[in-house]
Amino acid sequence: MAAEKKNPMKDISITKLCLNICVGESGDRLTRAAKVLEQLSGQEPCFSKARFTVRSFGIRRNEKISCWCTVRGAKAEEILERGLKVKEYELWKGCFSDEGNFGFGIDEHIDLGIKYDPGIGIYGMDFYVVLGRPGYRVRYRRARNSRIGTKHKVSKEEAQKCSRPNLMVS
């Protein structure tokens, strides 16, 4: 008999890539961090506010402390590839969630290929990758939304195996 056909609904792809730079204070440093994200992603970042006052950190409630942006499609794959190159294609098992998503952080944004600018400085950032399969839309659509079956969800093991062919998970 012929080789078994591969089910196209089981293909795993990158749904979105979330980039986050948490500065911990508002003002000039946060504005410069937003410029870094804009250079990297090509889109304007959003700002997040502190949920409550923490005196030891010196932040107040509703003060802008971080910037983030969500990237999808080919641009997300390109940025993820540059981020994994910085990590030398090696991630810990703890980087993967039970839902099959994974995240990691880098210490210096200039490792991604962005030219160093003394006026901006150096910032670290977090990458978080959400993986999905065809048919995940039924969960998020407005009309007639429903659940995704457990066999169709991306598991932790599948994410470790299928996220990148040259990715080492230790």
Coordinates of N, CA and C in Angstrom, one line a residue:
M1 N 0.8 -1.2 0.0 CA 0.0 0.0 0.0 C 0.9 1.2 0.0
A2 N 0.4 2.3 -0.5 CA 1.1 3.6 -0.6 C 1.4 4.1 0.8
A3 N 2.4 5.0 0.8 CA 2.8 5.6 2.1 C 1.6 6.4 2.6
E4 N 1.5 6.4 4.0 CA 0.4 7.1 4.6 C 0.4 8.6 4.3
K5 N -0.7 9.2 4.1 CA -0.8 10.6 3.8 C -0.7 11.4 5.1
K6 N -0.1 12.5 5.1 CA 0.1 13.4 6.2 C -1.1 14.3 6.3
N7 N -1.7 14.4 7.5 CA -2.9 15.2 7.7 C -2.5 16.7 7.8
P8 N -3.0 17.5 6.8 CA -2.6 18.9 6.8 C -3.1 19.7 8.0
M9 N -4.1 19.2 8.7 CA -4.7 19.9 9.8 C -3.8 19.7 11.0
K10 N -2.8 18.8 11.0 CA -1.9 18.6 12.1 C -0.6 19.4 12.0
D11 N -0.4 20.2 10.9 CA 0.7 21.0 10.7 C 0.8 22.1 11.8
I12 N 1.9 22.3 12.4 CA 2.1 23.3 13.5 C 2.8 24.5 12.8
S13 N 2.3 25.7 13.1 CA 2.8 26.9 12.6 C 2.9 27.9 13.7
I14 N 3.6 29.0 13.5 CA 3.7 30.1 14.4 C 2.5 31.0 14.2
T15 N 1.7 31.1 15.3 CA 0.5 32.0 15.2 C 0.9 33.4 15.4
K16 N 1.7 33.7 16.4 CA 2.2 35.0 16.7 C 3.5 35.0 17.5
L17 N 4.2 36.1 17.5 CA 5.4 36.3 18.2 C 5.2 37.6 19.0
C18 N 5.3 37.5 20.4 CA 5.2 38.6 21.2 C 6.6 39.1 21.7
L19 N 6.9 40.3 21.5 CA 8.2 40.9 21.9 C 7.9 41.9 23.0
N20 N 8.7 41.8 24.1 CA 8.4 42.7 25.3 C 9.8 43.2 25.8
I21 N 9.8 44.5 26.1 CA 10.9 45.1 26.8 C 10.3 45.8 28.0
C22 N 10.7 45.3 29.2 CA 10.2 45.9 30.5 C 11.4 46.7 31.1
V23 N 11.1 48.0 31.1 CA 12.1 48.9 31.6 C 12.0 49.2 33.1
G24 N 10.8 49.2 33.6 CA 10.6 49.4 35.0 C 10.4 50.8 35.4
E25 N 10.4 51.7 34.4 CA 10.1 53.1 34.7 C 9.7 53.8 33.5
S26 N 8.9 54.9 33.6 CA 8.5 55.6 32.5 C 9.5 56.7 32.1
G27 N 9.3 57.4 31.0 CA 10.2 58.5 30.7 C 11.1 58.1 29.5
D28 N 12.3 58.7 29.5 CA 13.2 58.6 28.4 C 13.6 57.2 28.1
R29 N 13.9 56.4 29.1 CA 14.4 55.0 28.8 C 13.3 54.2 28.2
L30 N 12.1 54.4 28.5 CA 10.9 53.7 27.9 C 10.7 54.1 26.5
T31 N 10.9 55.3 26.2 CA 10.8 55.9 24.8 C 11.9 55.3 23.9
R32 N 13.1 55.2 24.5 CA 14.2 54.6 23.7 C 14.0 53.1 23.5
A33 N 13.4 52.4 24.5 CA 13.1 51.0 24.3 C 12.1 50.8 23.2
A34 N 11.1 51.7 23.2 CA 10.1 51.6 22.1 C 10.7 51.8 20.7
K35 N 11.7 52.6 20.6 CA 12.4 52.8 19.4 C 13.1 51.5 18.9
V36 N 13.7 50.8 19.9 CA 14.3 49.5 19.6 C 13.3 48.6 19.0
L37 N 12.1 48.5 19.7 CA 11.1 47.5 19.2 C 10.6 48.0 17.8
E38 N 10.5 49.3 17.6 CA 10.0 49.8 16.3 C 11.0 49.4 15.2
Q39 N 12.3 49.6 15.5 CA 13.4 49.2 14.5 C 13.3 47.7 14.2
L40 N 13.1 46.9 15.2 CA 13.1 45.4 15.0 C 11.9 44.9 14.3
S41 N 10.7 45.4 14.7 CA 9.5 44.8 14.2 C 8.9 45.6 13.0
G42 N 9.2 46.9 12.9 CA 8.7 47.7 11.8 C 7.2 48.2 12.1
Q43 N 6.8 48.1 13.4 CA 5.5 48.6 13.8 C 5.6 49.3 15.1
E44 N 4.6 50.1 15.4 CA 4.6 50.9 16.6 C 4.2 50.1 17.8
P45 N 5.1 50.1 18.9 CA 4.8 49.2 20.0 C 3.7 49.9 20.9
C46 N 3.1 49.0 21.8 CA 2.1 49.5 22.8 C 2.8 49.6 24.1
F47 N 2.2 50.3 25.0 CA 2.8 50.4 26.4 C 1.9 49.8 27.4
S48 N 2.6 49.2 28.4 CA 1.9 48.5 29.5 C 2.1 49.4 30.8
K49 N 1.1 49.4 31.7 CA 1.1 50.1 32.9 C 1.3 49.2 34.1
A50 N 1.9 49.8 35.2 CA 2.0 49.0 36.4 C 0.6 48.8 37.0
R51 N 0.4 47.6 37.5 CA -0.9 47.3 38.1 C -1.1 47.9 39.5
F52 N 0.0 48.0 40.3 CA 0.0 48.6 41.6 C 1.3 49.2 41.9
T53 N 1.3 50.0 43.0 CA 2.5 50.7 43.4 C 3.5 49.7 44.2
V54 N 4.7 49.8 43.8 CA 5.8 49.0 44.5 C 6.9 50.0 44.9
R55 N 6.9 50.3 46.2 CA 7.8 51.4 46.6 C 9.3 51.0 46.5
S56 N 9.6 49.7 46.7 CA 10.9 49.2 46.6 C 11.5 49.3 45.2
F57 N 10.6 49.2 44.2 CA 11.0 49.3 42.8 C 10.9 50.7 42.3
G58 N 10.2 51.6 43.1 CA 10.1 53.0 42.7 C 9.1 53.2 41.6
I59 N 8.1 52.3 41.5 CA 7.0 52.5 40.5 C 5.7 52.8 41.1
R60 N 4.9 53.5 40.4 CA 3.5 53.9 40.9 C 2.5 53.2 40.0
R61 N 1.3 53.1 40.6 CA 0.2 52.4 39.9 C -0.1 53.3 38.6
N62 N -0.5 52.6 37.5 CA -0.8 53.2 36.2 C 0.4 53.9 35.6
E63 N 1.6 53.7 36.0 CA 2.7 54.3 35.4 C 3.2 53.4 34.3
K64 N 3.5 53.9 33.1 CA 4.0 53.1 32.0 C 5.3 52.6 32.3
I65 N 5.5 51.2 32.2 CA 6.8 50.6 32.6 C 7.4 49.7 31.6
S66 N 6.6 49.3 30.5 CA 7.1 48.4 29.5 C 6.5 48.7 28.2
C67 N 7.1 48.2 27.1 CA 6.5 48.3 25.8 C 6.6 46.9 25.1
W68 N 5.6 46.7 24.3 CA 5.5 45.3 23.6 C 4.9 45.5 22.3
C69 N 5.1 44.5 21.4 CA 4.4 44.4 20.2 C 4.2 42.9 19.8
T70 N 3.2 42.7 19.0 CA 2.9 41.4 18.5 C 3.1 41.3 17.0
V71 N 3.9 40.3 16.5 CA 4.3 40.2 15.1 C 3.7 38.9 14.6
R72 N 3.2 38.9 13.4 CA 2.6 37.7 12.8 C 3.2 37.5 11.4
G73 N 3.1 36.2 10.9 CA 3.4 35.9 9.6 C 4.9 35.8 9.4
A74 N 5.4 36.1 8.1 CA 6.8 35.9 7.8 C 7.7 36.7 8.6
K75 N 7.3 37.9 9.0 CA 8.1 38.8 9.8 C 8.4 38.2 11.2
A76 N 7.4 37.5 11.7 CA 7.6 36.8 13.0 C 8.6 35.7 12.9
E77 N 8.5 35.0 11.8 CA 9.5 33.9 11.6 C 10.9 34.4 11.5
E78 N 11.0 35.5 10.8 CA 12.4 36.1 10.6 C 13.0 36.6 11.9
I79 N 12.2 37.3 12.7 CA 12.6 37.8 14.0 C 12.9 36.6 14.9
L80 N 12.1 35.6 14.9 CA 12.3 34.4 15.8 C 13.6 33.7 15.4
E81 N 13.9 33.7 14.1 CA 15.1 33.0 13.6 C 16.4 33.8 14.2
R82 N 16.3 35.1 14.1 CA 17.4 35.9 14.6 C 17.5 35.8 16.2
G83 N 16.4 35.7 16.9 CA 16.5 35.5 18.3 C 17.0 34.1 18.7
L84 N 16.6 33.1 18.0 CA 17.2 31.7 18.2 C 18.7 31.6 17.9
K85 N 19.1 32.4 16.9 CA 20.5 32.4 16.6 C 21.3 32.9 17.7
V86 N 20.8 34.0 18.4 CA 21.5 34.5 19.6 C 21.6 33.5 20.7
K87 N 20.5 32.7 20.9 CA 20.5 31.6 21.9 C 21.2 30.4 21.4
E88 N 21.8 30.4 20.2 CA 22.5 29.3 19.6 C 21.6 28.1 19.4
Y89 N 20.4 28.3 19.1 CA 19.4 27.3 18.9 C 19.3 26.3 20.0
E90 N 19.4 26.8 21.2 CA 19.3 25.9 22.4 C 18.5 26.5 23.5
L91 N 17.4 25.8 23.9 CA 16.5 26.2 24.9 C 16.3 25.2 26.0
W92 N 16.0 25.6 27.2 CA 15.7 24.7 28.3 C 14.3 24.1 28.1
K93 N 14.1 23.0 28.7 CA 12.7 22.4 28.7 C 11.7 23.3 29.4
G94 N 12.2 24.0 30.4 CA 11.3 24.9 31.1 C 10.8 26.1 30.3
C95 N 11.4 26.3 29.2 CA 10.9 27.4 28.3 C 9.6 27.1 27.6
F96 N 9.2 25.8 27.6 CA 8.0 25.4 26.9 C 6.8 25.2 27.9
S97 N 5.7 25.8 27.5 CA 4.5 25.7 28.4 C 3.7 24.4 28.0
D98 N 2.8 24.0 28.9 CA 2.0 22.8 28.6 C 1.1 22.9 27.4
E99 N 0.7 24.2 27.0 CA -0.1 24.4 25.8 C 0.7 24.4 24.5
G100 N 2.0 24.2 24.6 CA 2.9 24.1 23.4 C 3.4 25.4 23.0
N101 N 3.4 26.4 23.8 CA 4.0 27.7 23.5 C 5.4 27.7 24.1
F102 N 6.2 28.6 23.7 CA 7.5 28.7 24.3 C 8.0 30.2 24.3
G103 N 8.9 30.5 25.3 CA 9.4 31.8 25.4 C 10.9 31.8 25.9
F104 N 11.6 32.8 25.6 CA 13.0 33.0 26.0 C 13.3 34.5 26.0
G105 N 14.5 34.8 26.6 CA 14.9 36.2 26.7 C 16.3 36.3 26.2
I106 N 16.6 37.5 25.7 CA 18.0 37.8 25.3 C 18.5 39.0 26.1
D107 N 19.8 39.2 26.4 CA 20.3 40.2 27.2 C 20.6 41.5 26.5
E108 N 20.9 41.4 25.2 CA 21.3 42.6 24.4 C 20.6 42.6 23.1
H109 N 19.9 43.7 22.7 CA 19.2 43.7 21.5 C 20.1 43.8 20.3
I110 N 21.4 44.3 20.5 CA 22.3 44.5 19.4 C 22.8 43.1 18.8
D111 N 22.6 42.0 19.6 CA 22.9 40.7 19.1 C 22.0 40.3 17.9
L112 N 20.8 40.9 17.8 CA 19.9 40.6 16.7 C 20.2 41.2 15.4
G113 N 21.3 42.0 15.4 CA 21.7 42.6 14.1 C 21.4 44.1 14.0
I114 N 20.8 44.7 15.1 CA 20.5 46.1 15.1 C 21.8 46.8 15.5
K115 N 22.1 47.9 14.7 CA 23.3 48.6 15.0 C 23.2 49.4 16.3
Y116 N 24.3 49.4 17.1 CA 24.4 50.0 18.4 C 24.3 51.6 18.2
D117 N 23.5 52.2 18.9 CA 23.3 53.7 18.9 C 23.5 54.1 20.3
P118 N 24.6 55.0 20.6 CA 24.8 55.4 21.9 C 23.7 56.2 22.5
G119 N 22.9 56.9 21.7 CA 21.7 57.6 22.1 C 20.6 56.8 22.7
I120 N 20.6 55.5 22.2 CA 19.5 54.6 22.6 C 20.0 53.7 23.8
G121 N 21.1 53.1 23.7 CA 21.7 52.2 24.7 C 21.4 50.8 24.4
I122 N 21.5 49.9 25.3 CA 21.3 48.5 25.1 C 20.2 48.0 26.0
Y123 N 19.3 47.2 25.4 CA 18.1 46.7 26.1 C 18.0 45.2 25.9
G124 N 17.6 44.5 26.9 CA 17.2 43.1 26.8 C 15.7 43.0 26.5
M125 N 15.4 41.8 26.0 CA 13.9 41.7 25.6 C 13.5 40.2 25.7
D126 N 12.2 40.0 25.8 CA 11.6 38.7 25.9 C 10.9 38.4 24.6
F127 N 11.1 37.1 24.2 CA 10.4 36.6 23.1 C 9.3 35.6 23.6
Y128 N 8.1 35.6 23.1 CA 7.2 34.6 23.4 C 6.4 34.1 22.2
V129 N 6.5 32.9 21.9 CA 6.0 32.3 20.6 C 4.7 31.5 20.9
V130 N 3.7 31.8 20.2 CA 2.4 31.1 20.3 C 2.3 30.2 19.1
L131 N 2.2 28.9 19.3 CA 2.1 27.9 18.2 C 0.6 27.5 18.0
G132 N 0.3 27.2 16.8 CA -1.1 26.8 16.5 C -1.2 25.8 15.3
R133 N -2.4 25.4 15.1 CA -2.7 24.5 14.0 C -3.8 25.1 13.2
P134 N -4.0 24.6 11.9 CA -5.2 25.0 11.2 C -6.5 24.6 12.0
G135 N -7.4 25.5 12.1 CA -8.7 25.1 12.8 C -8.7 25.8 14.2
Y136 N -7.7 26.5 14.6 CA -7.7 27.1 15.9 C -8.6 28.3 15.9
R137 N -9.0 28.8 14.7 CA -9.9 29.9 14.7 C -11.2 29.7 15.4
V138 N -11.7 28.4 15.4 CA -13.0 28.1 16.0 C -13.0 28.5 17.5
R139 N -11.9 28.6 18.1 CA -11.8 29.0 19.5 C -12.0 30.5 19.7
Y140 N -11.5 31.3 18.7 CA -11.5 32.7 18.9 C -12.5 33.5 18.1
R141 N -13.2 32.9 17.1 CA -14.1 33.6 16.3 C -15.3 34.1 17.1
R142 N -16.0 35.1 16.6 CA -17.0 35.8 17.4 C -18.3 34.9 17.4
A143 N -18.7 34.5 16.2 CA -19.9 33.7 16.1 C -19.6 32.2 16.2
R144 N -20.4 31.5 16.9 CA -20.4 30.0 17.0 C -19.0 29.5 17.4
N145 N -18.3 30.2 18.4 CA -17.0 29.7 18.8 C -17.2 28.5 19.7
S146 N -16.2 27.6 19.7 CA -16.3 26.4 20.4 C -14.9 26.0 20.9
R147 N -14.8 24.8 21.5 CA -13.5 24.4 22.1 C -12.8 23.6 21.0
I148 N -11.5 23.5 21.3 CA -10.6 22.7 20.5 C -10.4 21.4 21.2
G149 N -10.5 20.3 20.5 CA -10.3 18.9 21.1 C -8.9 18.7 21.6
T150 N -8.8 17.9 22.6 CA -7.5 17.7 23.2 C -6.4 17.1 22.3
K151 N -6.9 16.3 21.3 CA -5.9 15.7 20.4 C -5.4 16.7 19.4
H152 N -6.2 17.8 19.2 CA -5.8 18.8 18.2 C -4.9 19.9 18.8
K153 N -4.9 20.0 20.1 CA -4.1 21.0 20.8 C -2.6 20.6 20.6
V154 N -1.7 21.6 20.6 CA -0.3 21.4 20.5 C 0.2 21.1 21.9
S155 N 0.9 19.9 22.1 CA 1.4 19.5 23.4 C 2.8 20.1 23.6
K156 N 3.3 20.0 24.8 CA 4.7 20.4 25.1 C 5.7 19.6 24.3
E157 N 5.5 18.3 24.2 CA 6.5 17.5 23.4 C 6.4 17.8 21.9
E158 N 5.2 18.0 21.4 CA 5.1 18.4 20.0 C 5.8 19.7 19.7
A159 N 5.7 20.7 20.6 CA 6.3 22.0 20.4 C 7.8 21.9 20.4
Q160 N 8.3 21.0 21.3 CA 9.8 20.9 21.4 C 10.3 20.2 20.1
K161 N 9.5 19.3 19.6 CA 10.0 18.5 18.4 C 9.8 19.3 17.1
C162 N 8.7 20.1 17.0 CA 8.3 20.7 15.7 C 8.6 22.2 15.6
S163 N 9.1 22.8 16.7 CA 9.3 24.3 16.6 C 10.3 24.7 15.6
R164 N 11.4 24.0 15.6 CA 12.5 24.2 14.6 C 13.3 22.9 14.5
P165 N 13.7 22.5 13.2 CA 14.4 21.3 13.0 C 15.8 21.3 13.7
N166 N 16.4 22.5 13.8 CA 17.8 22.5 14.3 C 17.8 23.0 15.8
L167 N 16.6 23.1 16.4 CA 16.5 23.6 17.8 C 16.9 22.4 18.8
M168 N 17.8 22.7 19.7 CA 18.2 21.7 20.7 C 17.5 22.1 22.0
V169 N 16.8 21.1 22.6 CA 16.1 21.3 23.9 C 16.8 20.5 24.9
S170 N 17.2 21.2 26.0 CA 18.0 20.4 27.0 C 17.3 20.6 28.4

